[in-house]
Short mmCIF file of C-alpha atoms in Angstrom, two decimals:
data_model
loop_
_atom_site.label_atom_id
_atom_site.label_comp_id
_atom_site.label_asym_id
_atom_site.label_seq_id
_atom_site.Cartn_x
_atom_site.Cartn_y
_atom_site.Cartn_z
CA UNK A 1 -15.61 -12.85 -30.70
CA UNK A 2 -13.97 -14.68 -27.83
CA UNK A 3 -13.87 -12.93 -24.47
CA UNK A 4 -10.80 -14.32 -22.81
CA UNK A 5 -7.45 -15.28 -24.24
CA UNK A 6 -4.91 -17.26 -22.28
CA UNK A 7 -1.33 -16.57 -23.18
CA UNK A 8 1.11 -19.29 -22.22
CA UNK A 9 4.81 -18.96 -22.87
CA UNK A 10 6.22 -22.46 -22.88
CA UNK A 11 9.42 -24.24 -23.73
CA UNK A 12 9.36 -28.03 -23.91
CA UNK A 13 7.66 -29.72 -20.95
CA UNK A 14 4.97 -31.09 -23.26
CA UNK A 15 3.18 -33.08 -20.58
CA UNK A 16 3.17 -30.18 -18.17
CA UNK A 17 1.70 -27.96 -20.87
CA UNK A 18 -0.92 -30.59 -21.71
CA UNK A 19 -2.16 -30.63 -18.11
CA UNK A 20 -2.01 -26.84 -17.92
CA UNK A 21 -4.27 -26.63 -20.99
CA UNK A 22 -6.56 -29.35 -19.72
CA UNK A 23 -7.10 -27.52 -16.44
CA UNK A 24 -7.59 -24.21 -18.29
CA UNK A 25 -10.31 -25.60 -20.56
CA UNK A 26 -12.01 -27.39 -17.66
CA UNK A 27 -12.12 -24.08 -15.83
CA UNK A 28 -13.29 -22.30 -19.00
CA UNK A 29 -16.16 -24.79 -19.31
CA UNK A 30 -17.66 -23.17 -16.21
CA UNK A 31 -17.91 -19.83 -18.02
CA UNK A 32 -20.54 -18.38 -20.31
CA UNK A 33 -17.76 -16.55 -22.11
CA UNK A 34 -15.82 -18.15 -24.94
CA UNK A 35 -12.08 -18.52 -24.70
CA UNK A 36 -8.98 -19.07 -26.77
CA UNK A 37 -5.36 -19.88 -26.09
CA UNK A 38 -2.18 -18.60 -27.68
CA UNK A 39 0.90 -20.61 -26.88
CA UNK A 40 4.22 -18.90 -27.39
CA UNK A 41 6.47 -21.81 -28.23
CA UNK A 42 9.66 -20.39 -26.88
CA UNK A 43 12.12 -22.38 -28.99
CA UNK A 44 11.06 -25.80 -27.72
CA UNK A 45 13.55 -28.41 -28.98
CA UNK A 46 10.58 -30.27 -30.43
CA UNK A 47 8.17 -27.61 -31.72
CA UNK A 48 4.56 -27.74 -30.62
CA UNK A 49 2.05 -28.09 -33.39
CA UNK A 50 -1.60 -27.10 -33.29
CA UNK A 51 -2.55 -30.57 -34.46
CA UNK A 52 -0.57 -32.25 -31.68
CA UNK A 53 -2.42 -30.13 -29.13
CA UNK A 54 -5.73 -31.37 -30.64
CA UNK A 55 -7.82 -28.37 -29.62
CA UNK A 56 -9.22 -25.95 -32.17
CA UNK A 57 -9.19 -23.07 -29.68
CA UNK A 58 -5.39 -23.15 -29.48
CA UNK A 59 -3.01 -21.21 -31.67
CA UNK A 60 0.74 -21.65 -31.55
CA UNK A 61 3.19 -18.83 -32.14
CA UNK A 62 6.62 -20.28 -32.69
CA UNK A 63 9.82 -18.50 -31.65
CA UNK A 64 12.82 -20.26 -33.15
CA UNK A 65 15.20 -18.45 -30.83
CA UNK A 66 14.61 -18.35 -27.09
CA UNK A 67 12.88 -15.04 -26.43
CA UNK A 68 12.34 -12.94 -23.33
CA UNK A 69 9.10 -13.65 -21.52
CA UNK A 70 7.92 -10.04 -21.89
CA UNK A 71 8.68 -9.97 -25.61
CA UNK A 72 6.87 -13.26 -26.21
CA UNK A 73 3.84 -12.15 -24.22
CA UNK A 74 3.62 -8.75 -25.92
CA UNK A 75 3.88 -10.43 -29.30
CA UNK A 76 1.05 -12.84 -28.44
CA UNK A 77 -1.18 -9.99 -27.26
CA UNK A 78 -0.86 -8.43 -30.70
CA UNK A 79 -2.34 -11.63 -32.11
CA UNK A 80 -5.52 -11.59 -30.09
CA UNK A 81 -8.62 -9.41 -29.99
CA UNK A 82 -10.29 -10.57 -26.81
CA UNK A 83 -11.37 -8.14 -24.11
CA UNK A 84 -9.57 -10.01 -21.35
CA UNK A 85 -6.17 -11.63 -21.16
CA UNK A 86 -4.84 -14.16 -18.75
CA UNK A 87 -1.14 -14.90 -18.61
CA UNK A 88 -0.43 -18.41 -17.42
CA UNK A 89 2.75 -20.32 -16.79
CA UNK A 90 2.81 -23.78 -18.27
CA UNK A 91 3.18 -25.26 -14.78
CA UNK A 92 0.00 -23.66 -13.43
CA UNK A 93 -3.01 -25.96 -13.20
CA UNK A 94 -6.19 -24.00 -12.64
CA UNK A 95 -9.04 -25.06 -10.45
CA UNK A 96 -12.45 -25.47 -12.09
CA UNK A 97 -13.67 -22.32 -10.35
CA UNK A 98 -10.55 -20.24 -10.97
CA UNK A 99 -11.45 -18.41 -14.17
CA UNK A 100 -14.97 -17.66 -13.05
CA UNK A 101 -13.80 -16.13 -9.78
CA UNK A 102 -11.00 -14.19 -11.44
CA UNK A 103 -13.33 -12.85 -14.13
CA UNK A 104 -15.88 -11.77 -11.54
CA UNK A 105 -13.24 -9.69 -9.79
CA UNK A 106 -11.76 -8.44 -13.01
CA UNK A 107 -15.07 -7.01 -14.19
CA UNK A 108 -15.45 -4.70 -11.20
CA UNK A 109 -14.82 -1.00 -11.72
CA UNK A 110 -11.32 0.20 -11.04
CA UNK A 111 -9.75 -3.25 -11.03
CA UNK A 112 -6.64 -3.40 -13.19
CA UNK A 113 -5.12 -6.79 -12.52
CA UNK A 114 -6.42 -9.93 -10.88
CA UNK A 115 -4.12 -12.70 -9.73
CA UNK A 116 -4.92 -15.83 -7.84
CA UNK A 117 -3.80 -17.67 -4.75
CA UNK A 118 -1.56 -20.50 -6.04
CA UNK A 119 -0.49 -23.61 -4.16
CA UNK A 120 2.43 -25.99 -4.38
CA UNK A 121 1.37 -29.59 -5.05
CA UNK A 122 1.77 -30.41 -1.34
CA UNK A 123 -0.77 -27.73 -0.39
CA UNK A 124 1.62 -25.05 0.79
CA UNK A 125 1.05 -21.52 -0.46
CA UNK A 126 3.12 -20.58 -3.50
CA UNK A 127 1.47 -17.21 -4.05
CA UNK A 128 -1.09 -15.04 -2.32
CA UNK A 129 0.24 -11.65 -3.43
CA UNK A 130 3.55 -9.85 -3.61
CA UNK A 131 4.72 -7.49 -0.88
CA UNK A 132 7.77 -5.25 -0.73
CA UNK A 133 10.52 -5.20 1.86
CA UNK A 134 13.19 -2.64 2.65
CA UNK A 135 16.35 -2.21 0.59
CA UNK A 136 17.58 -5.23 -1.30
CA UNK A 137 14.76 -7.42 0.01
CA UNK A 138 12.48 -5.86 -2.59
CA UNK A 139 9.40 -7.75 -3.75
CA UNK A 140 8.63 -11.22 -2.44
CA UNK A 141 5.76 -13.70 -2.25
CA UNK A 142 3.87 -13.24 0.98
CA UNK A 143 3.60 -16.43 3.08
CA UNK A 144 5.31 -18.52 0.42
CA UNK A 145 5.77 -22.10 1.59
CA UNK A 146 3.32 -21.87 4.48
CA UNK A 147 0.16 -23.89 5.01
CA UNK A 148 -2.54 -21.27 4.94
CA UNK A 149 -6.11 -20.76 3.76
CA UNK A 150 -7.64 -17.57 2.39
CA UNK A 151 -9.96 -15.69 4.72
CA UNK A 152 -11.55 -13.41 2.16
CA UNK A 153 -12.61 -13.66 -1.50
CA UNK A 154 -9.81 -11.29 -2.51
CA UNK A 155 -7.03 -9.15 -1.11
CA UNK A 156 -5.38 -6.06 -2.53
CA UNK A 157 -1.65 -5.94 -3.19
CA UNK A 158 0.91 -3.82 -4.98
CA UNK A 159 1.62 -6.74 -7.29
CA UNK A 160 0.74 -10.32 -8.15
CA UNK A 161 2.65 -12.96 -10.02
CA UNK A 162 2.51 -13.16 -13.80
CA UNK A 163 2.24 -16.94 -13.48
CA UNK A 164 -1.51 -16.39 -13.36
CA UNK A 165 -2.47 -12.80 -14.12
CA UNK A 166 -5.68 -11.48 -15.65
CA UNK A 167 -5.91 -8.02 -17.18
CA UNK A 168 -8.02 -6.12 -19.68
CA UNK A 169 -6.31 -6.08 -23.06
CA UNK A 170 -7.01 -2.36 -23.42
CA UNK A 171 -5.22 -1.59 -20.16
CA UNK A 172 -2.35 -3.88 -21.09
CA UNK A 173 -1.91 -2.04 -24.36
CA UNK A 174 -2.41 1.38 -22.78
CA UNK A 175 0.59 0.67 -20.55
CA UNK A 176 2.67 -0.67 -23.42
CA UNK A 177 2.55 -4.26 -22.20
CA UNK A 178 5.32 -5.87 -20.20
CA UNK A 179 8.63 -4.04 -20.08
CA UNK A 180 10.79 -5.94 -22.56
CA UNK A 181 14.06 -4.97 -20.84
CA UNK A 182 13.60 -7.79 -18.35
CA UNK A 183 15.28 -11.06 -19.27
CA UNK A 184 12.92 -13.34 -17.37
CA UNK A 185 11.16 -12.51 -14.12
CA UNK A 186 9.89 -9.35 -12.43
CA UNK A 187 8.37 -7.91 -15.60
CA UNK A 188 5.07 -8.88 -13.99
CA UNK A 189 5.84 -6.92 -10.82
CA UNK A 190 7.02 -3.96 -12.89
CA UNK A 191 3.74 -4.12 -14.81
CA UNK A 192 1.59 -4.24 -11.66
CA UNK A 193 3.37 -1.24 -10.17
CA UNK A 194 2.66 0.71 -13.35
CA UNK A 195 -0.97 -0.40 -13.26
CA UNK A 196 -1.31 1.04 -9.77
CA UNK A 197 0.40 4.27 -10.77
CA UNK A 198 -2.51 4.73 -13.16
CA UNK A 199 -4.98 4.42 -10.32
CA UNK A 200 -6.09 0.83 -10.95
CA UNK A 201 -6.20 -1.80 -8.23
CA UNK A 202 -4.32 -5.09 -8.16
CA UNK A 203 -6.16 -7.95 -6.49
CA UNK A 204 -5.30 -11.50 -5.60
CA UNK A 205 -8.40 -13.64 -5.62
CA UNK A 206 -9.21 -16.77 -3.70
CA UNK A 207 -9.94 -18.67 -6.90
CA UNK A 208 -10.20 -22.27 -5.79
CA UNK A 209 -6.97 -24.18 -5.34
CA UNK A 210 -4.91 -23.72 -8.50
CA UNK A 211 -1.52 -25.38 -8.41
CA UNK A 212 1.84 -23.93 -9.35
CA UNK A 213 4.97 -26.06 -9.54
CA UNK A 214 7.12 -22.93 -10.02
CA UNK A 215 10.27 -22.43 -12.12
CA UNK A 216 10.16 -25.77 -13.87
CA UNK A 217 11.56 -24.53 -17.18
CA UNK A 218 15.28 -25.43 -17.49
CA UNK A 219 17.55 -22.38 -17.21
CA UNK A 220 14.74 -20.19 -15.92
CA UNK A 221 16.13 -19.51 -12.42
CA UNK A 222 19.52 -18.32 -13.74
CA UNK A 223 17.79 -15.36 -15.35
CA UNK A 224 16.40 -14.08 -12.05
CA UNK A 225 19.59 -12.22 -11.05
CA UNK A 226 19.81 -9.76 -13.95
CA UNK A 227 16.06 -9.17 -13.82
CA UNK A 228 16.21 -8.39 -10.12
CA UNK A 229 19.10 -6.01 -10.68
CA UNK A 230 17.20 -4.22 -13.42
CA UNK A 231 14.06 -4.07 -11.32
CA UNK A 232 15.88 -2.46 -8.42
CA UNK A 233 17.56 0.02 -10.75
CA UNK A 234 14.15 1.06 -12.06
CA UNK A 235 12.16 0.95 -8.87
CA UNK A 236 14.39 1.26 -5.81
CA UNK A 237 12.94 3.94 -3.55
CA UNK A 238 9.86 4.28 -5.73
CA UNK A 239 7.58 1.73 -4.10
CA UNK A 240 6.16 1.77 -0.61
CA UNK A 241 7.05 -0.86 1.95
CA UNK A 242 4.28 -3.25 2.94
CA UNK A 243 6.13 -6.41 3.81
CA UNK B 1 -7.48 10.24 -10.48
CA UNK B 2 -6.62 11.78 -7.13
CA UNK B 3 -3.03 12.98 -6.76
CA UNK B 4 -1.89 13.65 -3.22
CA UNK B 5 1.11 15.97 -3.55
CA UNK B 6 3.75 15.59 -0.86
CA UNK B 7 6.93 17.67 -0.55
CA UNK B 8 9.39 14.85 0.15
CA UNK B 9 9.88 11.53 1.93
CA UNK B 10 11.34 12.69 5.24
CA UNK B 11 10.30 11.48 8.67
CA UNK B 12 7.52 13.92 9.31
CA UNK B 13 4.01 13.15 10.50
CA UNK B 14 2.29 14.94 7.64
CA UNK B 15 3.92 12.60 5.14
CA UNK B 16 2.65 9.54 6.93
CA UNK B 17 -0.86 10.98 7.22
CA UNK B 18 -0.86 11.61 3.46
CA UNK B 19 0.03 8.00 2.65
CA UNK B 20 -2.44 6.80 5.26
CA UNK B 21 -5.16 8.82 3.55
CA UNK B 22 -4.30 7.45 0.11
CA UNK B 23 -4.20 3.89 1.49
CA UNK B 24 -7.68 4.40 2.94
CA UNK B 25 -9.02 5.75 -0.36
CA UNK B 26 -7.52 2.81 -2.27
CA UNK B 27 -9.07 0.39 0.18
CA UNK B 28 -12.43 2.00 -0.53
CA UNK B 29 -11.90 1.61 -4.26
CA UNK B 30 -11.03 5.22 -5.03
CA UNK B 31 -8.15 5.72 -7.46
CA UNK B 32 -5.52 7.77 -5.65
CA UNK B 33 -1.74 7.96 -5.74
CA UNK B 34 1.00 9.88 -4.01
CA UNK B 35 2.73 12.48 -6.20
CA UNK B 36 6.24 12.95 -4.88
CA UNK B 37 9.38 14.66 -6.21
CA UNK B 38 11.15 12.24 -8.59
CA UNK B 39 8.51 9.64 -7.74
CA UNK B 40 10.34 8.78 -4.51
CA UNK B 41 8.37 6.78 -1.96
CA UNK B 42 8.58 7.22 1.79
CA UNK B 43 9.72 3.89 3.19
CA UNK B 44 9.86 4.50 6.93
CA UNK B 45 6.33 3.21 7.55
CA UNK B 46 4.09 0.57 6.05
CA UNK B 47 1.90 1.55 3.16
CA UNK B 48 0.87 0.17 -0.19
CA UNK B 49 0.17 3.47 -1.90
CA UNK B 50 1.45 3.83 -5.45
CA UNK B 51 3.83 6.74 -6.00
CA UNK B 52 4.26 8.83 -9.15
CA UNK B 53 6.56 11.65 -10.09
CA UNK B 54 5.03 14.95 -9.00
CA UNK B 55 6.28 16.85 -12.05
CA UNK B 56 4.79 14.27 -14.41
CA UNK B 57 1.55 14.34 -12.42
CA UNK B 58 1.28 18.12 -12.85
CA UNK B 59 1.89 17.78 -16.58
CA UNK B 60 -0.76 15.13 -17.17
CA UNK B 61 -3.30 16.63 -14.76
CA UNK B 62 -6.78 16.73 -16.32
CA UNK B 63 -9.87 18.73 -15.43
CA UNK B 64 -11.50 15.66 -13.92
CA UNK B 65 -8.50 15.00 -11.65
CA UNK B 66 -8.22 16.06 -8.05
CA UNK B 67 -5.15 17.46 -6.30
CA UNK B 68 -4.76 17.15 -2.55
CA UNK B 69 -1.99 18.85 -0.62
CA UNK B 70 -1.09 19.59 2.96
CA UNK B 71 1.99 21.78 2.70
CA UNK B 72 1.02 25.46 2.32
CA UNK B 73 3.99 26.05 0.01
CA UNK B 74 2.37 23.86 -2.64
CA UNK B 75 -0.70 26.08 -2.79
CA UNK B 76 0.57 28.60 -5.34
CA UNK B 77 1.49 26.01 -7.96
CA UNK B 78 -1.42 23.63 -7.40
CA UNK B 79 -4.17 26.24 -7.54
CA UNK B 80 -3.28 26.76 -11.19
CA UNK B 81 -4.09 23.14 -12.07
CA UNK B 82 -7.26 22.62 -14.10
CA UNK B 83 -9.04 20.18 -11.73
CA UNK B 84 -10.36 20.50 -8.18
CA UNK B 85 -7.91 21.25 -5.39
CA UNK B 86 -8.29 20.11 -1.78
CA UNK B 87 -6.23 21.38 1.12
CA UNK B 88 -5.72 18.67 3.75
CA UNK B 89 -5.33 20.80 6.85
CA UNK B 90 -2.89 19.32 9.37
CA UNK B 91 -1.95 22.46 11.23
CA UNK B 92 -3.32 25.89 11.93
CA UNK B 93 -0.38 28.15 11.26
CA UNK B 94 -1.55 31.59 9.99
CA UNK B 95 0.45 30.69 6.88
CA UNK B 96 -2.60 28.72 5.76
CA UNK B 97 -5.01 31.66 6.00
CA UNK B 98 -4.69 32.67 2.30
CA UNK B 99 -5.59 29.09 1.35
CA UNK B 100 -8.67 29.18 3.55
CA UNK B 101 -9.75 32.43 1.92
CA UNK B 102 -9.62 30.92 -1.58
CA UNK B 103 -13.14 29.68 -2.40
CA UNK B 104 -11.81 27.46 -5.19
CA UNK B 105 -9.86 25.36 -2.69
CA UNK B 106 -11.90 22.85 -0.72
CA UNK B 107 -10.75 21.95 2.77
CA UNK B 108 -10.31 18.63 4.55
CA UNK B 109 -9.33 18.51 8.20
CA UNK B 110 -7.96 15.79 10.43
CA UNK B 111 -9.02 16.81 13.91
CA UNK B 112 -11.45 18.99 15.86
CA UNK B 113 -9.23 22.00 16.55
CA UNK B 114 -8.28 22.27 12.87
CA UNK B 115 -11.95 21.96 11.96
CA UNK B 116 -12.84 24.78 14.32
CA UNK B 117 -9.98 26.93 13.03
CA UNK B 118 -10.98 26.62 9.39
CA UNK B 119 -14.64 27.23 10.24
CA UNK B 120 -13.67 30.38 12.10
CA UNK B 121 -11.90 31.52 8.95
CA UNK B 122 -15.02 31.28 6.87
CA UNK B 123 -14.48 27.95 5.15
CA UNK B 124 -17.76 26.50 4.03
CA UNK B 125 -18.39 22.92 5.05
CA UNK B 126 -14.86 21.65 5.75
CA UNK B 127 -14.80 17.87 5.91
CA UNK B 128 -13.12 16.12 8.80
CA UNK B 129 -11.55 12.99 7.30
CA UNK B 130 -9.92 11.96 10.58
CA UNK B 131 -6.55 10.54 11.40
CA UNK B 132 -5.54 7.07 12.46
CA UNK B 133 -2.83 5.07 14.16
CA UNK B 134 -0.95 2.34 12.35
CA UNK B 135 -1.84 -1.14 13.66
CA UNK B 136 1.87 -1.74 14.27
CA UNK B 137 1.58 0.34 17.48
CA UNK B 138 -1.25 -1.71 18.90
CA UNK B 139 -0.17 -3.01 22.33
CA UNK B 140 -0.78 -6.70 22.82
CA UNK B 141 0.73 -7.25 26.24
CA UNK B 142 4.42 -7.18 25.31
CA UNK B 143 6.75 -7.01 28.35
CA UNK B 144 7.47 -3.44 29.43
CA UNK B 145 10.35 -2.00 31.41
CA UNK B 146 8.56 -0.07 34.12
CA UNK B 147 11.50 2.31 34.45
CA UNK B 148 12.11 2.93 30.77
CA UNK B 149 11.21 6.24 29.17
CA UNK B 150 10.98 6.85 25.43
CA UNK B 151 11.47 10.32 24.03
CA UNK B 152 11.90 12.12 20.73
CA UNK B 153 14.60 14.74 21.03
CA UNK B 154 13.93 16.38 17.68
CA UNK B 155 11.66 18.92 19.31
CA UNK B 156 11.71 19.77 23.01
CA UNK B 157 15.25 18.55 23.61
CA UNK B 158 15.79 20.91 26.56
CA UNK B 159 12.72 19.63 28.30
CA UNK B 160 13.91 16.05 27.81
CA UNK B 161 17.24 16.99 29.33
CA UNK B 162 15.60 18.57 32.34
CA UNK B 163 13.66 15.35 32.91
CA UNK B 164 16.89 13.34 32.62
CA UNK B 165 18.51 15.57 35.23
CA UNK B 166 15.56 15.21 37.58
CA UNK B 167 15.05 11.46 37.13
CA UNK B 168 18.55 10.20 36.48
CA UNK B 169 18.08 6.62 37.61
CA UNK B 170 15.71 5.49 34.87
CA UNK B 171 16.54 4.28 31.42
CA UNK B 172 15.95 6.66 28.50
CA UNK B 173 15.48 5.44 24.97
CA UNK B 174 15.85 7.96 22.21
CA UNK B 175 13.57 7.70 19.18
CA UNK B 176 15.17 9.51 16.28
CA UNK B 177 15.33 8.68 12.58
CA UNK B 178 13.74 5.26 13.09
CA UNK B 179 11.34 3.42 10.83
CA UNK B 180 7.82 3.12 12.15
CA UNK B 181 8.01 -0.55 13.15
CA UNK B 182 11.15 0.17 15.17
CA UNK B 183 9.45 3.12 16.87
CA UNK B 184 6.52 0.85 17.70
CA UNK B 185 8.86 -1.78 19.16
CA UNK B 186 10.56 0.80 21.39
CA UNK B 187 7.28 2.31 22.56
CA UNK B 188 5.83 -1.09 23.38
CA UNK B 189 8.83 -1.85 25.59
CA UNK B 190 8.72 1.47 27.46
CA UNK B 191 6.52 2.56 30.31
CA UNK B 192 6.52 6.31 29.73
CA UNK B 193 6.60 8.51 26.64
CA UNK B 194 7.69 12.12 26.84
CA UNK B 195 5.79 14.35 24.41
CA UNK B 196 7.89 17.49 24.68
CA UNK B 197 7.25 19.32 21.40
CA UNK B 198 5.60 22.59 22.37
CA UNK B 199 4.67 23.64 18.86
CA UNK B 200 3.20 20.33 17.79
CA UNK B 201 -0.12 20.74 15.98
CA UNK B 202 -1.54 17.39 16.90
CA UNK B 203 1.18 15.11 18.20
CA UNK B 204 0.55 11.84 16.41
CA UNK B 205 3.56 10.23 18.17
CA UNK B 206 1.89 10.75 21.54
CA UNK B 207 -1.26 9.06 20.28
CA UNK B 208 0.83 6.23 18.86
CA UNK B 209 2.57 5.91 22.23
CA UNK B 210 -0.83 5.61 23.89
CA UNK B 211 -1.69 2.83 21.48
CA UNK B 212 1.62 1.15 22.39
CA UNK B 213 0.62 1.18 26.06
CA UNK B 214 2.81 4.06 27.23
CA UNK B 215 1.83 6.54 29.87
CA UNK B 216 2.19 9.83 28.00
CA UNK B 217 3.40 12.95 29.72
CA UNK B 218 2.73 15.75 27.28
CA UNK B 219 3.08 19.48 27.10
CA UNK B 220 -0.21 21.12 26.04
CA UNK B 221 -0.70 20.61 22.31
CA UNK B 222 -3.23 22.59 20.28
CA UNK B 223 -4.96 19.85 18.29
CA UNK B 224 -3.86 17.07 20.59
CA UNK B 225 -6.11 18.18 23.43
CA UNK B 226 -8.92 16.23 21.77
CA UNK B 227 -7.28 12.98 22.90
CA UNK B 228 -5.09 14.16 25.83
CA UNK B 229 -7.13 14.13 29.02
CA UNK B 230 -4.97 15.02 31.97
CA UNK B 231 -5.19 12.54 34.84
CA UNK B 232 -7.50 10.27 32.88
CA UNK B 233 -5.45 8.81 30.04
CA UNK B 234 -2.19 10.79 30.34
CA UNK B 235 -0.56 13.65 32.22
CA UNK B 236 -0.48 17.09 30.63
CA UNK B 237 2.05 19.45 32.16
CA UNK B 238 3.49 22.86 31.40
CA UNK B 239 7.20 23.46 30.98
CA UNK B 240 7.88 24.42 34.57
CA UNK B 241 6.16 21.48 36.20
CA UNK B 242 6.97 18.91 33.48
CA UNK B 243 9.99 17.21 35.06
CA UNK B 244 8.25 17.00 38.43
CA UNK B 245 5.20 15.33 36.88
CA UNK B 246 7.41 12.75 35.17
CA UNK B 247 9.20 12.07 38.48
CA UNK B 248 5.86 11.60 40.22
CA UNK B 249 4.60 9.20 37.54
CA UNK B 250 7.78 7.15 37.76
CA UNK B 251 7.65 6.76 41.53
CA UNK B 252 6.77 3.33 42.94
CA UNK B 253 3.71 4.85 44.63
CA UNK B 254 2.29 5.71 41.22
CA UNK B 255 2.18 2.13 40.01
CA UNK B 256 -1.61 1.96 40.13
CA UNK B 257 -1.93 5.37 38.53
CA UNK B 258 0.35 4.27 35.70
CA UNK B 259 -1.77 1.15 35.23
CA UNK B 260 -4.97 3.18 35.11
CA UNK B 261 -3.60 5.82 32.75
CA UNK B 262 -2.19 3.11 30.48
CA UNK B 263 -5.50 1.27 30.25
CA UNK B 264 -7.37 4.47 29.48
CA UNK B 265 -4.73 5.50 26.94
CA UNK B 266 -5.12 2.22 25.07
CA UNK B 267 -8.90 2.63 25.13
CA UNK B 268 -8.57 6.19 23.76
CA UNK B 269 -6.25 5.05 21.00
CA UNK B 270 -8.79 2.46 19.85
CA UNK B 271 -11.05 5.29 18.74
CA UNK B 272 -8.34 6.23 16.26
CA UNK B 273 -8.06 2.76 14.71
CA UNK B 274 -7.68 2.64 10.94
CA UNK B 275 -11.13 1.09 10.65
CA UNK B 276 -12.69 4.19 12.23
CA UNK B 277 -11.00 6.49 9.76
CA UNK B 278 -11.98 4.26 6.87
CA UNK B 279 -15.61 4.26 8.04
CA UNK B 280 -15.51 8.03 8.31
CA UNK B 281 -14.10 8.43 4.80
CA UNK B 282 -16.54 5.86 3.48
CA UNK B 283 -19.44 7.93 4.82
CA UNK B 284 -18.00 11.04 3.16
CA UNK B 285 -17.62 9.14 -0.12
CA UNK B 286 -21.29 8.30 0.08
CA UNK B 287 -22.09 11.97 0.71
CA UNK B 288 -20.15 15.16 0.06
CA UNK B 289 -17.18 13.40 -1.54
CA UNK B 290 -19.24 11.14 -3.79
CA UNK B 291 -17.67 12.75 -6.87
CA UNK B 292 -14.33 11.28 -5.79
CA UNK B 293 -15.57 7.84 -6.76
CA UNK B 294 -16.01 9.02 -10.33
CA UNK B 295 -12.71 10.77 -10.90
#
């Protein structure tokens, strides 16, 4: 049985997805563990086919109607039996060392979720962990857009981005997966907060220099508003302030 | 899982110490959360502790779980829970005596006087887990107004007013209902901090003021005497002499004294850095609290 399953929700952007998969398998080649990929084809105008992706370790789950990120992810998880899951955005290109470093952290006792430092193509930080500000500020990416290097192998946060998020499948299922009420965005933060409520830790690892273009999918950004509103309705006053 | 039960989210030192304790446990890899009414989180200081609804926590409490509490009123309901119960002693009001008499409740303390009190009440091996100052108070040479005095009027208002009448020419900055980072900013900009609460158990604000580089003028405080050393790192004065001591400290002739007290205060506060508390808890987790790693 495979150990790690990557779940990638993708819509169009065939070339971006191709590079995402290439970087994933290159990183997976550094592992002893075997891997698989499930792509949730989220109503791409030109459907992906397993043959066009020319990799036997990939399965495609087609959604004919555009589906919420959380719904698509939860559906994909039902299709796999691996011990570990990694959720990846199609515009995340892993470093060769990324999976190894994330898995190492993920296997430690008490660790619920492992994310990774992510960088914009120009080297600025896209993600190093999510912190929470007062009132309407809510959750935000710490040091986003700054030139910065990690000083430790990992740091602990209240949440990490779902653009690159590793979790045990058993824990994911125990918590009921991502909250499907979210349109697109912040279901990952909601999930991490629930993980911590169950006593597990959320880490962001220094896992090489994976790249994240961020919000490339057309129409993606417009869905942030309702998700943010829902998040604050659920969580306002129920998280501590660390940012 | 360790559930630290807190009564609410108000601006009260015991709440902050609870979150601080949970943060330290999390940092050391121990699963712990705050259990608060309606799952509300205190947001007036920095923390990354997860918060759960206290009622839900009581309902799902298992025999292998641990409950920690610091408010004596919670004792009656928590002692009925199936797991182990720890009382985090942050004051020595006789109200806590029935808790100390209960052999099924284990006791943690935060400072020496509390440790001595619980020992004198027959508690076997209480564990001093310490207390620490948030790094946001750490003074790094920010400009100070030499004639600015910070005070907290919530307790000891009359004493503050008597100081204001005696030393009317200086600037007074009231600290009330502020978030921690704002309190730290005010303290760092002030020269003097008035610790006027007579019935304070420990007086964490005075210790924070020391960390922020203030000269503290304090009334005697039960637990606080472990860090308040009159004439060395602060001035300790009784009610009758208090205003006179503040006036003396503020006088131009006392400039060198203020400098000396401030330096010693900062040095004292360093012994209450978060890292010290974490090391202390880490040692306990490798010894008498080793079972906490397994819960």
